[in-house]
Amino acid sequence: MQNDTQPLNDTLVSKSLSAADYVPTLDAMLARTLERIDLKKQQGLRTPDELWIVDHNDVYTLGQAGKEEHILQRTNTPIIKTDRGGQVTWHGHGQLVIYWLFDLDSLKWSVRNLVSHAEQAIEDVINECLRSSPSNSDNISAHARRDAPGVYLYADTTATDDSTSIDDNSLDNKIMLGKMASLGFKIKHGFSYHGIAINLNCDLSSFNAINPCGYAGMQMLRLSDFVAMQTDSEQTELEAQTEQQISDSFSYETVTQKLIDNIAKRHAGLIELRAIAPK
């Protein structure tokens, strides 16, 4: 498991973990959170918040109130009970997982603020990718839902151009295609951990063994089915591509960096929350 830590601003750092097993990652995340809580309580120290960018080895995780009945089929993939919110989900290669180790009280964020910032950051990045894709002729856009945490893709049945579809926050006249990103947080003494998972170019068949996030029949989606995404081998040939070819395709790394940048701006107060659409 490789570990690379980078400062994002004075109060936020990012930490990258590749090929990470779930249990030791969770143990380390909880230990760091408890350490930060203790430093604040005992010494009044505000430690830098952390974004953990994680590439997990295959695992199913079951939330604190998760129901075993949502596991439809037992496979060779381990099933781990964990302390986050939500039901059962899958993590694995090709899925971007970002854990938010934030001091919410110092940020003056409520739990609702945290969830909304997470959802809106995902919306921003996915919609930017969709806008840049010449193949998005069906006016597809990403939106959060009031009734079910996460980010979903919708096809607009009335819009005549991409900008109308993507900038319209109303879900009227939109047909839901499925879910691309999941959320599950844990709050302890005002500190958050766990976070978000976005399907970029993963194998979606692993979701067939569960009711994703507790929703029977929920169609899971991945970004690579809607925009051109480079494979690892293709990235080595980028220098030979034209600027237009590069702008028309994305890599796992470029999407990850866009999301990190968006979250860092929100953390610094440079991106404010949008109004939450009514149900």
CSV table of C-alpha atoms in Angstrom, one decimal:
chain,number,residue,atom,x,y,z
A,1,MET,CA,0.0,0.0,0.0
A,2,GLN,CA,1.6,3.2,-1.2
A,3,ASN,CA,1.2,6.4,0.7
A,4,ASP,CA,1.7,9.9,-0.8
A,5,THR,CA,0.8,13.0,1.2
A,6,GLN,CA,0.5,16.5,-0.4
A,7,PRO,CA,-0.5,19.9,1.1
A,8,LEU,CA,-3.5,21.5,-0.6
A,9,ASN,CA,-3.7,24.6,1.5
A,10,ASP,CA,-2.8,25.7,5.0
A,11,THR,CA,-5.5,23.6,6.7
A,12,LEU,CA,-6.0,20.7,4.2
A,13,VAL,CA,-3.7,17.9,3.0
A,14,SER,CA,-4.4,15.0,0.7
A,15,LYS,CA,-3.1,11.4,1.2
A,16,SER,CA,-3.1,8.8,-1.6
A,17,LEU,CA,-3.4,5.1,-0.9
A,18,SER,CA,-3.2,2.6,-3.7
A,19,ALA,CA,-4.1,-1.1,-3.6
A,20,ALA,CA,-5.4,-0.5,-0.1
A,21,ASP,CA,-7.1,-3.3,2.0
A,22,TYR,CA,-10.2,-2.0,3.7
A,23,VAL,CA,-9.7,-3.0,7.3
A,24,PRO,CA,-6.2,-1.5,7.9
A,25,THR,CA,-7.3,1.7,6.0
A,26,LEU,CA,-10.4,2.0,8.3
A,27,ASP,CA,-8.2,1.4,11.4
A,28,ALA,CA,-5.8,4.1,10.3
A,29,MET,CA,-8.5,6.5,9.5
A,30,LEU,CA,-10.3,6.0,12.9
A,31,ALA,CA,-7.0,6.2,14.8
A,32,ARG,CA,-6.1,9.5,13.0
A,33,THR,CA,-9.6,10.9,13.8
A,34,LEU,CA,-9.3,9.9,17.5
A,35,GLU,CA,-5.9,11.5,17.6
A,36,ARG,CA,-7.2,14.8,16.2
A,37,ILE,CA,-10.1,14.8,18.6
A,38,ASP,CA,-7.7,14.3,21.5
A,39,LEU,CA,-5.3,17.1,20.3
A,40,LYS,CA,-8.2,19.5,20.1
A,41,LYS,CA,-9.7,18.6,23.4
A,42,GLN,CA,-6.5,18.4,25.4
A,43,GLN,CA,-4.4,21.1,23.7
A,44,GLY,CA,-6.9,23.2,21.7
A,45,LEU,CA,-5.0,22.4,18.5
A,46,ARG,CA,-6.6,22.6,15.1
A,47,THR,CA,-4.9,20.0,13.0
A,48,PRO,CA,-5.1,20.1,9.2
A,49,ASP,CA,-8.1,18.4,7.7
A,50,GLU,CA,-7.3,15.4,5.4
A,51,LEU,CA,-8.6,14.0,2.1
A,52,TRP,CA,-7.7,10.3,1.7
A,53,ILE,CA,-7.7,9.4,-2.0
A,54,VAL,CA,-8.0,5.6,-1.9
A,55,ASP,CA,-7.8,2.8,-4.5
A,56,HIS,CA,-9.3,-0.1,-2.6
A,57,ASN,CA,-8.8,-3.8,-3.2
A,58,ASP,CA,-12.2,-5.5,-3.9
A,59,VAL,CA,-14.4,-5.4,-0.8
A,60,TYR,CA,-18.1,-5.2,0.2
A,61,THR,CA,-18.8,-2.9,3.2
A,62,LEU,CA,-21.9,-3.0,5.3
A,63,GLY,CA,-22.9,0.2,7.1
A,64,GLN,CA,-23.5,0.4,10.9
A,65,ALA,CA,-27.3,-0.1,10.4
A,66,GLY,CA,-26.8,-2.3,7.3
A,67,LYS,CA,-29.1,-5.3,6.7
A,68,GLU,CA,-27.6,-8.6,5.7
A,69,GLU,CA,-30.6,-9.2,3.5
A,70,HIS,CA,-29.2,-6.7,1.0
A,71,ILE,CA,-26.4,-9.1,0.2
A,72,LEU,CA,-27.9,-11.2,-2.5
A,73,GLN,CA,-25.0,-13.5,-3.2
A,74,ARG,CA,-21.9,-14.6,-1.4
A,75,THR,CA,-18.7,-14.4,-3.4
A,76,ASN,CA,-15.0,-14.6,-2.8
A,77,THR,CA,-14.9,-10.9,-2.1
A,78,PRO,CA,-14.7,-10.1,1.6
A,79,ILE,CA,-17.7,-8.5,3.4
A,80,ILE,CA,-16.7,-6.1,6.1
A,81,LYS,CA,-19.0,-4.5,8.7
A,82,THR,CA,-18.0,-0.9,9.3
A,83,ASP,CA,-19.1,2.1,11.3
A,84,ARG,CA,-20.2,4.5,8.5
A,85,GLY,CA,-23.8,5.4,7.6
A,86,GLY,CA,-25.7,3.6,4.8
A,87,GLN,CA,-26.2,0.0,3.7
A,88,VAL,CA,-24.1,-2.2,1.6
A,89,THR,CA,-21.8,-1.1,-1.2
A,90,TRP,CA,-18.8,-2.3,-3.2
A,91,HIS,CA,-15.3,-0.8,-3.4
A,92,GLY,CA,-12.6,-1.8,-5.8
A,93,HIS,CA,-10.2,-0.8,-8.6
A,94,GLY,CA,-11.5,1.7,-11.1
A,95,GLN,CA,-13.7,3.3,-8.4
A,96,LEU,CA,-12.5,6.6,-6.9
A,97,VAL,CA,-12.9,6.6,-3.1
A,98,ILE,CA,-12.3,9.8,-1.1
A,99,TYR,CA,-12.5,9.9,2.7
A,100,TRP,CA,-13.2,13.3,4.3
A,101,LEU,CA,-11.4,13.7,7.6
A,102,PHE,CA,-12.8,17.1,8.4
A,103,ASP,CA,-13.1,19.2,11.6
A,104,LEU,CA,-16.7,20.3,11.0
A,105,ASP,CA,-16.9,22.6,14.0
A,106,SER,CA,-13.8,24.6,12.9
A,107,LEU,CA,-15.2,24.8,9.3
A,108,LYS,CA,-18.6,25.8,10.8
A,109,TRP,CA,-20.2,23.1,8.7
A,110,SER,CA,-23.3,21.1,9.7
A,111,VAL,CA,-23.6,17.5,8.7
A,112,ARG,CA,-26.1,18.6,6.1
A,113,ASN,CA,-23.4,21.0,4.8
A,114,LEU,CA,-20.9,18.2,4.6
A,115,VAL,CA,-23.3,16.0,2.6
A,116,SER,CA,-24.3,18.8,0.3
A,117,HIS,CA,-20.7,19.9,-0.4
A,118,ALA,CA,-19.8,16.3,-1.2
A,119,GLU,CA,-22.8,15.8,-3.6
A,120,GLN,CA,-22.3,19.2,-5.3
A,121,ALA,CA,-18.5,18.6,-5.8
A,122,ILE,CA,-19.3,15.3,-7.5
A,123,GLU,CA,-22.1,17.0,-9.6
A,124,ASP,CA,-19.6,19.7,-10.7
A,125,VAL,CA,-16.9,17.3,-11.9
A,126,ILE,CA,-19.2,14.8,-13.5
A,127,ASN,CA,-21.1,17.5,-15.3
A,128,GLU,CA,-17.9,19.2,-16.5
A,129,CYS,CA,-16.8,15.8,-18.0
A,130,LEU,CA,-20.2,15.4,-19.6
A,131,ARG,CA,-20.2,18.9,-21.0
A,132,SER,CA,-16.8,18.2,-22.6
A,133,SER,CA,-17.9,15.0,-24.2
A,134,PRO,CA,-19.0,15.3,-27.9
A,135,SER,CA,-21.0,12.0,-27.4
A,136,ASN,CA,-23.4,13.5,-24.8
A,137,SER,CA,-26.2,14.0,-27.3
A,138,ASP,CA,-28.9,12.8,-24.9
A,139,ASN,CA,-28.6,15.8,-22.5
A,140,ILE,CA,-27.4,13.7,-19.7
A,141,SER,CA,-26.6,15.4,-16.4
A,142,ALA,CA,-25.6,14.5,-12.8
A,143,HIS,CA,-27.8,15.4,-9.8
A,144,ALA,CA,-28.2,14.6,-6.2
A,145,ARG,CA,-31.6,13.6,-4.8
A,146,ARG,CA,-33.2,14.8,-1.6
A,147,ASP,CA,-34.7,11.3,-0.8
A,148,ALA,CA,-31.5,9.2,-1.3
A,149,PRO,CA,-27.9,10.4,-0.7
A,150,GLY,CA,-25.6,10.1,-3.7
A,151,VAL,CA,-25.3,11.4,-7.2
A,152,TYR,CA,-27.4,10.0,-10.1
A,153,LEU,CA,-27.4,10.5,-13.9
A,154,TYR,CA,-30.6,11.8,-15.6
A,155,ALA,CA,-31.6,12.2,-19.2
A,156,ASP,CA,-33.5,15.3,-20.0
A,157,THR,CA,-36.6,14.6,-22.1
A,158,THR,CA,-37.2,18.2,-23.2
A,159,ALA,CA,-33.9,20.1,-23.4
A,160,THR,CA,-32.6,21.0,-26.8
A,161,ASP,CA,-28.9,21.6,-25.9
A,162,ASP,CA,-26.4,20.4,-23.3
A,163,SER,CA,-26.2,23.6,-21.4
A,164,THR,CA,-29.9,23.7,-20.6
A,165,SER,CA,-29.8,20.2,-19.3
A,166,ILE,CA,-26.7,20.4,-17.1
A,167,ASP,CA,-27.4,23.8,-15.6
A,168,ASP,CA,-31.0,23.1,-14.7
A,169,ASN,CA,-31.1,21.8,-11.1
A,170,SER,CA,-34.8,20.7,-11.3
A,171,LEU,CA,-35.5,17.0,-11.9
A,172,ASP,CA,-38.8,17.7,-13.7
A,173,ASN,CA,-38.9,16.2,-17.2
A,174,LYS,CA,-35.8,14.1,-16.4
A,175,ILE,CA,-35.6,10.4,-16.4
A,176,MET,CA,-33.2,8.8,-13.9
A,177,LEU,CA,-30.7,6.4,-15.6
A,178,GLY,CA,-29.0,5.2,-12.4
A,179,LYS,CA,-26.5,5.9,-9.7
A,180,MET,CA,-22.8,6.9,-10.2
A,181,ALA,CA,-21.7,8.0,-6.8
A,182,SER,CA,-22.4,6.9,-3.2
A,183,LEU,CA,-21.9,8.6,0.1
A,184,GLY,CA,-21.5,7.3,3.7
A,185,PHE,CA,-20.1,9.4,6.5
A,186,LYS,CA,-19.4,8.9,10.2
A,187,ILE,CA,-19.3,11.9,12.6
A,188,LYS,CA,-17.5,11.6,16.0
A,189,HIS,CA,-17.2,14.6,18.3
A,190,GLY,CA,-17.6,17.0,15.4
A,191,PHE,CA,-15.0,15.2,13.2
A,192,SER,CA,-16.0,13.4,10.0
A,193,TYR,CA,-14.5,10.4,8.4
A,194,HIS,CA,-15.5,7.9,5.6
A,195,GLY,CA,-16.7,9.7,2.5
A,196,ILE,CA,-17.6,9.2,-1.1
A,197,ALA,CA,-17.2,6.6,-3.9
A,198,ILE,CA,-17.5,7.4,-7.6
A,199,ASN,CA,-17.5,4.7,-10.3
A,200,LEU,CA,-15.1,5.8,-13.0
A,201,ASN,CA,-14.0,2.8,-15.1
A,202,CYS,CA,-14.6,-0.1,-12.7
A,203,ASP,CA,-16.2,-3.4,-13.4
A,204,LEU,CA,-19.9,-2.9,-12.4
A,205,SER,CA,-20.7,-6.6,-12.2
A,206,SER,CA,-19.6,-6.7,-8.6
A,207,PHE,CA,-22.8,-4.7,-7.8
A,208,ASN,CA,-24.9,-7.6,-9.0
A,209,ALA,CA,-24.4,-9.5,-5.8
A,210,ILE,CA,-26.0,-6.8,-3.6
A,211,ASN,CA,-28.8,-4.3,-3.4
A,212,PRO,CA,-26.6,-1.2,-3.8
A,213,CYS,CA,-27.0,1.1,-0.8
A,214,GLY,CA,-30.1,-1.0,0.1
A,215,TYR,CA,-32.0,-0.2,-3.1
A,216,ALA,CA,-33.2,-3.3,-4.9
A,217,GLY,CA,-32.8,-3.0,-8.6
A,218,MET,CA,-30.8,0.2,-8.5
A,219,GLN,CA,-28.8,0.5,-11.7
A,220,MET,CA,-25.2,1.4,-11.0
A,221,LEU,CA,-23.4,3.5,-13.6
A,222,ARG,CA,-19.8,4.4,-14.4
A,223,LEU,CA,-18.4,7.5,-16.0
A,224,SER,CA,-16.5,5.6,-18.7
A,225,ASP,CA,-19.8,4.6,-20.3
A,226,PHE,CA,-20.7,8.2,-20.9
A,227,VAL,CA,-17.4,10.0,-21.6
A,228,ALA,CA,-14.2,8.8,-23.3
A,229,MET,CA,-11.7,7.6,-20.6
A,230,GLN,CA,-8.1,6.6,-21.3
A,231,THR,CA,-6.8,3.3,-20.2
A,232,ASP,CA,-3.3,3.1,-18.6
A,233,SER,CA,-1.7,2.1,-21.8
A,234,GLU,CA,-3.3,5.0,-23.7
A,235,GLN,CA,-2.0,7.5,-21.2
A,236,THR,CA,1.5,6.7,-22.2
A,237,GLU,CA,0.7,7.9,-25.7
A,238,LEU,CA,-0.7,11.3,-24.7
A,239,GLU,CA,2.2,13.2,-26.1
A,240,ALA,CA,1.4,12.0,-29.6
A,241,GLN,CA,-2.2,13.1,-29.3
A,242,THR,CA,-3.5,16.5,-30.4
A,243,GLU,CA,-4.8,19.0,-27.9
A,244,GLN,CA,-8.4,18.4,-29.0
A,245,GLN,CA,-8.0,14.6,-28.6
A,246,ILE,CA,-6.8,15.1,-25.0
A,247,SER,CA,-9.6,17.5,-24.2
A,248,ASP,CA,-12.2,15.0,-25.5
A,249,SER,CA,-11.0,12.2,-23.1
A,250,PHE,CA,-10.3,11.8,-19.5
A,251,SER,CA,-8.2,9.6,-17.3
A,252,TYR,CA,-8.8,8.3,-13.8
A,253,GLU,CA,-6.1,10.7,-12.6
A,254,THR,CA,-7.5,13.8,-14.3
A,255,VAL,CA,-11.0,13.2,-12.9
A,256,THR,CA,-9.5,12.6,-9.5
A,257,GLN,CA,-7.5,15.9,-9.6
A,258,LYS,CA,-10.6,17.8,-10.7
A,259,LEU,CA,-12.5,16.5,-7.7
A,260,ILE,CA,-9.7,17.2,-5.3
A,261,ASP,CA,-9.4,20.8,-6.6
A,262,ASN,CA,-13.2,21.3,-6.2
A,263,ILE,CA,-13.3,19.9,-2.7
A,264,ALA,CA,-10.2,22.0,-1.7
A,265,LYS,CA,-11.9,25.2,-2.9
A,266,ARG,CA,-15.1,24.3,-0.9
A,267,HIS,CA,-13.0,23.7,2.1
A,268,ALA,CA,-11.3,27.1,1.7
A,269,GLY,CA,-14.7,28.8,1.3
A,270,LEU,CA,-14.2,29.6,-2.4
A,271,ILE,CA,-17.2,27.6,-3.6
A,272,GLU,CA,-20.4,28.2,-1.8
A,273,LEU,CA,-23.3,25.7,-1.5
A,274,ARG,CA,-26.0,25.9,-4.1
A,275,ALA,CA,-29.6,25.9,-3.0
A,276,ILE,CA,-30.8,22.3,-2.5
A,277,ALA,CA,-33.5,21.5,-5.1
A,278,PRO,CA,-36.9,20.5,-3.6
A,279,LYS,CA,-38.0,16.9,-3.7
